[in-house]
Amino acid sequence: MRVVTLLPSATEIVYALGVEPVGVSHECDHPPAAREKPSVNRSRVDPTASSGEINEQVAAAEESDGVYAIDRETLAELEPDLIVTQGVCDVCAVDHVVVAEAVEELGLDTDVLTLDVHSLDGLFESIHRVGAAVGRDERAAELVADLRERVAAVETTATRGETTPRVAVLDWLDPVMAAGHWVPEMIEMAGGTYGMEEDGAHSRPREWEEVVEYDPEVLVAAPCGFDVAQTRENLTDLTRRPGFDDLTAVRDGRAYVIDGHHYVNRSGPRLVDTLEFLAALVHPDLFETPPRDAVVELGTVRA
């Protein structure tokens, strides 16, 4: 089957199921083999710009032709049997409406599978759906069973924690946005308290004063699309804010940067890795320290 995946998480899912896509999105970079595949879309936003500039570019793009454009010539050449896209966020990846328009204009005989993940259960359901679409139902069931086992292990271990610290996860820095979707439930699974957003809710801008009033005991900066290095470049968008140094998490050395691009904001199988990383930040005495290429102390990055 000829499969095109238009978001990184879908690319990770199909590879995990033993299927090699014939085309991917411009952001698909895991596993490394995905980088060698033809890109079927392009972004009208400069991903290397500052967080504030990206926010302005996204707003401008949404008012005109949208954040993403489909490379119709490449898509037609690939002749896919299945295109996997998403309906979660039209800023994070190509929206299913844009894909449907391209398929209709090109007259392609292809199925379009739209993933709409807002929770870990939603991720597991998506894996099953992709597995059914590509004829890998059994492998999908095995993968989901393994991921659920790891989630259960985190939850069981987290119950041994003596506290449930207040946690804030920020998936954008200018403006500040509190992470929603799967993040609230993962913090709770990890043994923390998440008072910044409801389970499954969309991430949304927040006033900085709200974060200060909440006063997290654990603070995580994980901007969408930013790895640790890019977050370092934009860190003053957070650290220069009034009252930042007075936050309990900062005073106690419990403020961190996580690779948001590959982990926190990517709704693929590695969300369970993210859960394990978050659990280690919430209860460092109960879980193994995360790898330094994925999670670093904010103070270290700041220096």
PDB file of C-alpha atoms in Angstrom, residues 23-277:
ATOM      1  CA  GLY A  23       5.672  10.646   1.094  1.00  0.00           C
ATOM      2  CA  VAL A  24       5.664  12.688   4.292  1.00  0.00           C
ATOM      3  CA  SER A  25       5.312  16.240   5.592  1.00  0.00           C
ATOM      4  CA  HIS A  26       8.174  18.722   5.674  1.00  0.00           C
ATOM      5  CA  GLU A  27       8.486  18.232   9.467  1.00  0.00           C
ATOM      6  CA  CYS A  28       8.687  14.439   9.507  1.00  0.00           C
ATOM      7  CA  ASP A  29      12.089  13.517  10.909  1.00  0.00           C
ATOM      8  CA  HIS A  30      11.590  10.371  12.972  1.00  0.00           C
ATOM      9  CA  PRO A  31      12.625   7.700  12.418  1.00  0.00           C
ATOM     10  CA  PRO A  32      15.616   9.119  10.487  1.00  0.00           C
ATOM     11  CA  ALA A  33      14.545   7.279   7.324  1.00  0.00           C
ATOM     12  CA  ALA A  34      11.552   9.627   7.104  1.00  0.00           C
ATOM     13  CA  ARG A  35      13.872  12.516   6.278  1.00  0.00           C
ATOM     14  CA  GLU A  36      14.704  10.872   2.952  1.00  0.00           C
ATOM     15  CA  LYS A  37      11.088  10.729   1.781  1.00  0.00           C
ATOM     16  CA  PRO A  38       9.541  13.300  -0.580  1.00  0.00           C
ATOM     17  CA  SER A  39       7.830  16.170   1.210  1.00  0.00           C
ATOM     18  CA  VAL A  40       4.243  16.693   0.123  1.00  0.00           C
ATOM     19  CA  ASN A  41       3.654  20.044   1.773  1.00  0.00           C
ATOM     20  CA  ARG A  42       5.373  23.272   2.727  1.00  0.00           C
ATOM     21  CA  SER A  43       4.867  25.840   5.461  1.00  0.00           C
ATOM     22  CA  ARG A  44       4.260  29.528   4.921  1.00  0.00           C
ATOM     23  CA  VAL A  45       5.823  30.205   8.333  1.00  0.00           C
ATOM     24  CA  ASP A  46       9.556  30.407   9.050  1.00  0.00           C
ATOM     25  CA  PRO A  47      10.175  27.744  11.739  1.00  0.00           C
ATOM     26  CA  THR A  48      13.530  29.315  12.667  1.00  0.00           C
ATOM     27  CA  ALA A  49      12.012  32.675  13.647  1.00  0.00           C
ATOM     28  CA  SER A  50      11.470  33.746  17.258  1.00  0.00           C
ATOM     29  CA  SER A  51       8.350  32.600  19.071  1.00  0.00           C
ATOM     30  CA  GLY A  52       6.814  36.066  18.819  1.00  0.00           C
ATOM     31  CA  GLU A  53       7.588  36.350  15.101  1.00  0.00           C
ATOM     32  CA  ILE A  54       6.166  32.893  14.426  1.00  0.00           C
ATOM     33  CA  ASN A  55       2.996  33.851  16.252  1.00  0.00           C
ATOM     34  CA  GLU A  56       2.639  36.914  13.999  1.00  0.00           C
ATOM     35  CA  GLN A  57       3.370  34.903  10.848  1.00  0.00           C
ATOM     36  CA  VAL A  58       0.779  32.279  11.782  1.00  0.00           C
ATOM     37  CA  ALA A  59      -1.857  34.958  12.349  1.00  0.00           C
ATOM     38  CA  ALA A  60      -1.088  36.521   8.971  1.00  0.00           C
ATOM     39  CA  ALA A  61      -1.130  33.152   7.199  1.00  0.00           C
ATOM     40  CA  GLU A  62      -4.459  32.197   8.725  1.00  0.00           C
ATOM     41  CA  GLU A  63      -5.968  35.411   7.365  1.00  0.00           C
ATOM     42  CA  SER A  64      -4.784  34.628   3.829  1.00  0.00           C
ATOM     43  CA  ASP A  65      -4.094  31.198   2.327  1.00  0.00           C
ATOM     44  CA  GLY A  66      -3.432  29.238   5.520  1.00  0.00           C
ATOM     45  CA  VAL A  67      -0.263  28.048   7.230  1.00  0.00           C
ATOM     46  CA  TYR A  68       0.377  25.102   4.892  1.00  0.00           C
ATOM     47  CA  ALA A  69       0.272  24.420   1.168  1.00  0.00           C
ATOM     48  CA  ILE A  70       0.083  21.016  -0.507  1.00  0.00           C
ATOM     49  CA  ASP A  71       2.632  20.244  -3.226  1.00  0.00           C
ATOM     50  CA  ARG A  72       0.028  18.975  -5.678  1.00  0.00           C
ATOM     51  CA  GLU A  73       2.553  17.873  -8.286  1.00  0.00           C
ATOM     52  CA  THR A  74       4.414  15.663  -5.823  1.00  0.00           C
ATOM     53  CA  LEU A  75       1.194  14.303  -4.351  1.00  0.00           C
ATOM     54  CA  ALA A  76      -0.088  13.343  -7.797  1.00  0.00           C
ATOM     55  CA  GLU A  77       3.216  11.659  -8.709  1.00  0.00           C
ATOM     56  CA  LEU A  78       3.131   9.554  -5.551  1.00  0.00           C
ATOM     57  CA  GLU A  79      -0.351   8.180  -6.356  1.00  0.00           C
ATOM     58  CA  PRO A  80      -1.143   7.289  -2.732  1.00  0.00           C
ATOM     59  CA  ASP A  81      -3.741   4.715  -1.742  1.00  0.00           C
ATOM     60  CA  LEU A  82      -4.030   6.357   1.676  1.00  0.00           C
ATOM     61  CA  ILE A  83      -3.297   9.831   3.029  1.00  0.00           C
ATOM     62  CA  VAL A  84      -3.106  10.258   6.805  1.00  0.00           C
ATOM     63  CA  THR A  85      -3.757  13.780   8.037  1.00  0.00           C
ATOM     64  CA  GLN A  86      -5.108  15.450  11.188  1.00  0.00           C
ATOM     65  CA  GLY A  87      -7.887  17.574  12.621  1.00  0.00           C
ATOM     66  CA  VAL A  88      -6.313  18.594  15.919  1.00  0.00           C
ATOM     67  CA  CYS A  89      -4.691  21.909  14.992  1.00  0.00           C
ATOM     68  CA  ASP A  90      -4.326  23.696  11.654  1.00  0.00           C
ATOM     69  CA  VAL A  91      -1.181  25.409  12.964  1.00  0.00           C
ATOM     70  CA  CYS A  92       0.683  22.218  13.868  1.00  0.00           C
ATOM     71  CA  ALA A  93       0.150  20.279  10.614  1.00  0.00           C
ATOM     72  CA  VAL A  94      -1.825  20.189   7.389  1.00  0.00           C
ATOM     73  CA  ASP A  95      -5.537  20.333   8.108  1.00  0.00           C
ATOM     74  CA  HIS A  96      -7.783  17.625   6.656  1.00  0.00           C
ATOM     75  CA  VAL A  97      -9.850  20.222   4.780  1.00  0.00           C
ATOM     76  CA  VAL A  98      -6.790  21.354   2.805  1.00  0.00           C
ATOM     77  CA  VAL A  99      -5.984  17.729   2.001  1.00  0.00           C
ATOM     78  CA  ALA A 100      -9.531  16.965   0.875  1.00  0.00           C
ATOM     79  CA  GLU A 101      -9.468  19.961  -1.479  1.00  0.00           C
ATOM     80  CA  ALA A 102      -6.184  18.820  -3.035  1.00  0.00           C
ATOM     81  CA  VAL A 103      -7.423  15.251  -3.488  1.00  0.00           C
ATOM     82  CA  GLU A 104     -10.598  16.456  -5.175  1.00  0.00           C
ATOM     83  CA  GLU A 105      -8.795  18.896  -7.471  1.00  0.00           C
ATOM     84  CA  LEU A 106      -6.297  16.226  -8.531  1.00  0.00           C
ATOM     85  CA  GLY A 107      -8.972  13.574  -8.981  1.00  0.00           C
ATOM     86  CA  LEU A 108      -7.003  11.093  -6.891  1.00  0.00           C
ATOM     87  CA  ASP A 109      -8.461   7.700  -6.064  1.00  0.00           C
ATOM     88  CA  THR A 110      -7.242   7.677  -2.491  1.00  0.00           C
ATOM     89  CA  ASP A 111      -8.642   7.312   1.006  1.00  0.00           C
ATOM     90  CA  VAL A 112      -8.039  10.080   3.557  1.00  0.00           C
ATOM     91  CA  LEU A 113      -7.736   9.102   7.209  1.00  0.00           C
ATOM     92  CA  THR A 114      -8.032  11.993   9.665  1.00  0.00           C
ATOM     93  CA  LEU A 115      -6.547  11.607  13.151  1.00  0.00           C
ATOM     94  CA  ASP A 116      -7.896  13.790  15.950  1.00  0.00           C
ATOM     95  CA  VAL A 117      -5.965  13.001  19.116  1.00  0.00           C
ATOM     96  CA  HIS A 118      -6.598  14.842  22.384  1.00  0.00           C
ATOM     97  CA  SER A 119      -5.707  12.116  24.924  1.00  0.00           C
ATOM     98  CA  LEU A 120      -3.658   8.961  25.338  1.00  0.00           C
ATOM     99  CA  ASP A 121      -6.750   6.857  24.670  1.00  0.00           C
ATOM    100  CA  GLY A 122      -7.206   8.910  21.506  1.00  0.00           C
ATOM    101  CA  LEU A 123      -3.644   8.033  20.508  1.00  0.00           C
ATOM    102  CA  PHE A 124      -4.270   4.344  21.072  1.00  0.00           C
ATOM    103  CA  GLU A 125      -7.482   4.503  19.057  1.00  0.00           C
ATOM    104  CA  SER A 126      -5.611   6.237  16.228  1.00  0.00           C
ATOM    105  CA  ILE A 127      -2.981   3.493  16.180  1.00  0.00           C
ATOM    106  CA  HIS A 128      -5.753   0.924  15.810  1.00  0.00           C
ATOM    107  CA  ARG A 129      -7.381   2.970  13.030  1.00  0.00           C
ATOM    108  CA  VAL A 130      -4.130   3.332  11.111  1.00  0.00           C
ATOM    109  CA  GLY A 131      -3.413  -0.362  11.645  1.00  0.00           C
ATOM    110  CA  ALA A 132      -6.782  -1.288  10.161  1.00  0.00           C
ATOM    111  CA  ALA A 133      -6.271   1.074   7.214  1.00  0.00           C
ATOM    112  CA  VAL A 134      -2.866  -0.381   6.290  1.00  0.00           C
ATOM    113  CA  GLY A 135      -3.666  -4.013   7.075  1.00  0.00           C
ATOM    114  CA  ARG A 136      -1.566  -4.226  10.240  1.00  0.00           C
ATOM    115  CA  ASP A 137      -4.275  -4.809  12.850  1.00  0.00           C
ATOM    116  CA  GLU A 138      -2.275  -7.381  14.799  1.00  0.00           C
ATOM    117  CA  ARG A 139       0.833  -5.238  14.967  1.00  0.00           C
ATOM    118  CA  ALA A 140      -1.285  -2.262  16.054  1.00  0.00           C
ATOM    119  CA  ALA A 141      -2.782  -4.314  18.878  1.00  0.00           C
ATOM    120  CA  GLU A 142       0.687  -5.368  20.026  1.00  0.00           C
ATOM    121  CA  LEU A 143       1.969  -1.795  19.954  1.00  0.00           C
ATOM    122  CA  VAL A 144      -0.994  -0.450  21.903  1.00  0.00           C
ATOM    123  CA  ALA A 145      -0.698  -3.228  24.481  1.00  0.00           C
ATOM    124  CA  ASP A 146       2.979  -2.375  25.017  1.00  0.00           C
ATOM    125  CA  LEU A 147       2.243   1.348  25.350  1.00  0.00           C
ATOM    126  CA  ARG A 148      -0.628   0.740  27.778  1.00  0.00           C
ATOM    127  CA  GLU A 149       1.638  -1.452  29.907  1.00  0.00           C
ATOM    128  CA  ARG A 150       4.175   1.352  30.176  1.00  0.00           C
ATOM    129  CA  VAL A 151       1.442   3.868  31.073  1.00  0.00           C
ATOM    130  CA  ALA A 152       0.145   1.529  33.789  1.00  0.00           C
ATOM    131  CA  ALA A 153       3.659   1.168  35.192  1.00  0.00           C
ATOM    132  CA  VAL A 154       3.991   4.946  35.498  1.00  0.00           C
ATOM    133  CA  GLU A 155       0.620   5.272  37.210  1.00  0.00           C
ATOM    134  CA  THR A 156       1.420   2.481  39.675  1.00  0.00           C
ATOM    135  CA  THR A 157       4.810   3.936  40.590  1.00  0.00           C
ATOM    136  CA  ALA A 158       3.424   7.477  40.891  1.00  0.00           C
ATOM    137  CA  THR A 159       0.994   6.371  43.612  1.00  0.00           C
ATOM    138  CA  ARG A 160       4.033   6.001  45.901  1.00  0.00           C
ATOM    139  CA  GLY A 161       4.657   9.731  45.734  1.00  0.00           C
ATOM    140  CA  GLU A 162       4.118  11.604  48.985  1.00  0.00           C
ATOM    141  CA  THR A 163       3.066  14.850  47.281  1.00  0.00           C
ATOM    142  CA  THR A 164       1.142  15.991  44.189  1.00  0.00           C
ATOM    143  CA  PRO A 165       3.039  19.123  43.139  1.00  0.00           C
ATOM    144  CA  ARG A 166       1.428  21.836  41.026  1.00  0.00           C
ATOM    145  CA  VAL A 167       2.728  21.545  37.465  1.00  0.00           C
ATOM    146  CA  ALA A 168       2.575  23.984  34.555  1.00  0.00           C
ATOM    147  CA  VAL A 169       3.536  22.978  31.022  1.00  0.00           C
ATOM    148  CA  LEU A 170       3.880  25.799  28.509  1.00  0.00           C
ATOM    149  CA  ASP A 171       3.739  24.906  24.819  1.00  0.00           C
ATOM    150  CA  TRP A 172       4.393  28.448  23.606  1.00  0.00           C
ATOM    151  CA  LEU A 173       6.340  31.337  25.117  1.00  0.00           C
ATOM    152  CA  ASP A 174       5.216  34.504  23.300  1.00  0.00           C
ATOM    153  CA  PRO A 175       2.373  34.629  24.011  1.00  0.00           C
ATOM    154  CA  VAL A 176       2.443  32.182  26.894  1.00  0.00           C
ATOM    155  CA  MET A 177       0.204  29.188  26.223  1.00  0.00           C
ATOM    156  CA  ALA A 178      -0.764  26.492  28.707  1.00  0.00           C
ATOM    157  CA  ALA A 179      -0.568  23.019  27.210  1.00  0.00           C
ATOM    158  CA  GLY A 180      -3.854  21.183  26.865  1.00  0.00           C
ATOM    159  CA  HIS A 181      -4.914  18.047  24.959  1.00  0.00           C
ATOM    160  CA  TRP A 182      -3.125  15.032  26.502  1.00  0.00           C
ATOM    161  CA  VAL A 183      -0.883  17.009  28.886  1.00  0.00           C
ATOM    162  CA  PRO A 184      -3.313  17.489  31.822  1.00  0.00           C
ATOM    163  CA  GLU A 185      -4.084  13.780  32.105  1.00  0.00           C
ATOM    164  CA  MET A 186      -0.420  12.841  31.772  1.00  0.00           C
ATOM    165  CA  ILE A 187       0.547  15.134  34.625  1.00  0.00           C
ATOM    166  CA  GLU A 188      -2.123  13.522  36.775  1.00  0.00           C
ATOM    167  CA  MET A 189      -0.944  10.046  35.743  1.00  0.00           C
ATOM    168  CA  ALA A 190       2.576  11.117  36.720  1.00  0.00           C
ATOM    169  CA  GLY A 191       1.423  12.038  40.212  1.00  0.00           C
ATOM    170  CA  GLY A 192       1.127  15.793  39.817  1.00  0.00           C
ATOM    171  CA  THR A 193      -1.641  18.387  39.865  1.00  0.00           C
ATOM    172  CA  TYR A 194      -2.417  20.302  36.687  1.00  0.00           C
ATOM    173  CA  GLY A 195      -4.468  23.402  37.276  1.00  0.00           C
ATOM    174  CA  MET A 196      -3.688  25.217  34.031  1.00  0.00           C
ATOM    175  CA  GLU A 197      -6.132  23.455  31.723  1.00  0.00           C
ATOM    176  CA  GLU A 198      -8.779  20.716  31.573  1.00  0.00           C
ATOM    177  CA  ASP A 199      -8.181  17.230  30.149  1.00  0.00           C
ATOM    178  CA  GLY A 200      -8.523  17.224  26.372  1.00  0.00           C
ATOM    179  CA  ALA A 201      -8.944  20.999  26.031  1.00  0.00           C
ATOM    180  CA  HIS A 202      -7.096  22.886  23.317  1.00  0.00           C
ATOM    181  CA  SER A 203      -3.946  24.736  24.304  1.00  0.00           C
ATOM    182  CA  ARG A 204      -4.671  28.446  24.564  1.00  0.00           C
ATOM    183  CA  PRO A 205      -2.968  31.742  25.372  1.00  0.00           C
ATOM    184  CA  ARG A 206      -2.904  32.734  29.026  1.00  0.00           C
ATOM    185  CA  GLU A 207      -2.066  35.934  30.814  1.00  0.00           C
ATOM    186  CA  TRP A 208       1.320  35.665  32.518  1.00  0.00           C
ATOM    187  CA  GLU A 209      -0.316  36.827  35.730  1.00  0.00           C
ATOM    188  CA  GLU A 210      -2.333  33.596  35.731  1.00  0.00           C
ATOM    189  CA  VAL A 211       0.862  31.548  35.751  1.00  0.00           C
ATOM    190  CA  VAL A 212       2.304  33.671  38.545  1.00  0.00           C
ATOM    191  CA  GLU A 213      -0.865  33.286  40.597  1.00  0.00           C
ATOM    192  CA  TYR A 214      -0.882  29.531  40.006  1.00  0.00           C
ATOM    193  CA  ASP A 215       2.775  29.459  41.138  1.00  0.00           C
ATOM    194  CA  PRO A 216       3.794  26.038  39.781  1.00  0.00           C
ATOM    195  CA  GLU A 217       6.067  23.866  41.849  1.00  0.00           C
ATOM    196  CA  VAL A 218       7.255  22.215  38.629  1.00  0.00           C
ATOM    197  CA  LEU A 219       7.510  24.297  35.454  1.00  0.00           C
ATOM    198  CA  VAL A 220       8.086  22.851  31.975  1.00  0.00           C
ATOM    199  CA  ALA A 221       8.814  24.906  28.856  1.00  0.00           C
ATOM    200  CA  ALA A 222       8.056  22.823  25.761  1.00  0.00           C
ATOM    201  CA  PRO A 223       7.219  25.142  22.845  1.00  0.00           C
ATOM    202  CA  CYS A 224       5.442  23.443  19.959  1.00  0.00           C
ATOM    203  CA  GLY A 225       7.912  22.687  17.177  1.00  0.00           C
ATOM    204  CA  PHE A 226      10.960  23.734  19.223  1.00  0.00           C
ATOM    205  CA  ASP A 227      13.724  21.374  20.290  1.00  0.00           C
ATOM    206  CA  VAL A 228      15.908  22.211  23.293  1.00  0.00           C
ATOM    207  CA  ALA A 229      18.330  24.332  21.252  1.00  0.00           C
ATOM    208  CA  GLN A 230      15.588  26.479  19.729  1.00  0.00           C
ATOM    209  CA  THR A 231      13.925  26.889  23.098  1.00  0.00           C
ATOM    210  CA  ARG A 232      17.262  28.115  24.446  1.00  0.00           C
ATOM    211  CA  GLU A 233      17.270  30.819  21.756  1.00  0.00           C
ATOM    212  CA  ASN A 234      13.805  31.989  22.818  1.00  0.00           C
ATOM    213  CA  LEU A 235      14.057  31.460  26.557  1.00  0.00           C
ATOM    214  CA  THR A 236      14.093  35.150  27.446  1.00  0.00           C
ATOM    215  CA  ASP A 237      10.481  35.293  26.209  1.00  0.00           C
ATOM    216  CA  LEU A 238       9.788  33.460  29.459  1.00  0.00           C
ATOM    217  CA  THR A 239      12.574  34.376  31.862  1.00  0.00           C
ATOM    218  CA  ARG A 240      12.306  38.166  31.386  1.00  0.00           C
ATOM    219  CA  ARG A 241       8.699  38.190  32.555  1.00  0.00           C
ATOM    220  CA  PRO A 242       8.004  39.898  35.900  1.00  0.00           C
ATOM    221  CA  GLY A 243       7.929  37.483  38.789  1.00  0.00           C
ATOM    222  CA  PHE A 244       9.562  34.617  36.896  1.00  0.00           C
ATOM    223  CA  ASP A 245      12.441  34.254  39.347  1.00  0.00           C
ATOM    224  CA  ASP A 246       9.977  34.265  42.251  1.00  0.00           C
ATOM    225  CA  LEU A 247       8.059  31.214  41.022  1.00  0.00           C
ATOM    226  CA  THR A 248       8.382  28.291  43.419  1.00  0.00           C
ATOM    227  CA  ALA A 249       9.563  26.005  40.611  1.00  0.00           C
ATOM    228  CA  VAL A 250      12.343  28.408  39.655  1.00  0.00           C
ATOM    229  CA  ARG A 251      13.451  29.052  43.243  1.00  0.00           C
ATOM    230  CA  ASP A 252      13.549  25.310  43.942  1.00  0.00           C
ATOM    231  CA  GLY A 253      15.422  24.424  40.748  1.00  0.00           C
ATOM    232  CA  ARG A 254      12.471  22.527  39.326  1.00  0.00           C
ATOM    233  CA  ALA A 255      12.019  24.411  36.067  1.00  0.00           C
ATOM    234  CA  TYR A 256      12.833  22.447  32.910  1.00  0.00           C
ATOM    235  CA  VAL A 257      13.000  22.556  29.144  1.00  0.00           C
ATOM    236  CA  ILE A 258      11.670  19.564  27.205  1.00  0.00           C
ATOM    237  CA  ASP A 259      12.055  18.960  23.488  1.00  0.00           C
ATOM    238  CA  GLY A 260       8.514  19.911  22.508  1.00  0.00           C
ATOM    239  CA  HIS A 261       9.072  19.173  18.832  1.00  0.00           C
ATOM    240  CA  HIS A 262       9.728  15.471  19.301  1.00  0.00           C
ATOM    241  CA  TYR A 263       7.882  14.719  22.509  1.00  0.00           C
ATOM    242  CA  VAL A 264       5.319  16.870  24.312  1.00  0.00           C
ATOM    243  CA  ASN A 265       3.521  18.202  21.232  1.00  0.00           C
ATOM    244  CA  ARG A 266       3.736  15.181  18.925  1.00  0.00           C
ATOM    245  CA  SER A 267       0.813  12.792  19.355  1.00  0.00           C
ATOM    246  CA  GLY A 268       2.569   9.605  18.294  1.00  0.00           C
ATOM    247  CA  PRO A 269       3.874   6.568  20.187  1.00  0.00           C
ATOM    248  CA  ARG A 270       6.572   8.678  21.874  1.00  0.00           C
ATOM    249  CA  LEU A 271       3.889  10.424  23.926  1.00  0.00           C
ATOM    250  CA  VAL A 272       4.447   7.559  26.357  1.00  0.00           C
ATOM    251  CA  ASP A 273       8.133   8.519  26.487  1.00  0.00           C
ATOM    252  CA  THR A 274       6.899  12.022  27.331  1.00  0.00           C
ATOM    253  CA  LEU A 275       4.760  10.639  30.145  1.00  0.00           C
ATOM    254  CA  GLU A 276       7.803   8.875  31.584  1.00  0.00           C
ATOM    255  CA  PHE A 277       9.878  12.072  31.304  1.00  0.00           C
TER     256      PHE A 277
END
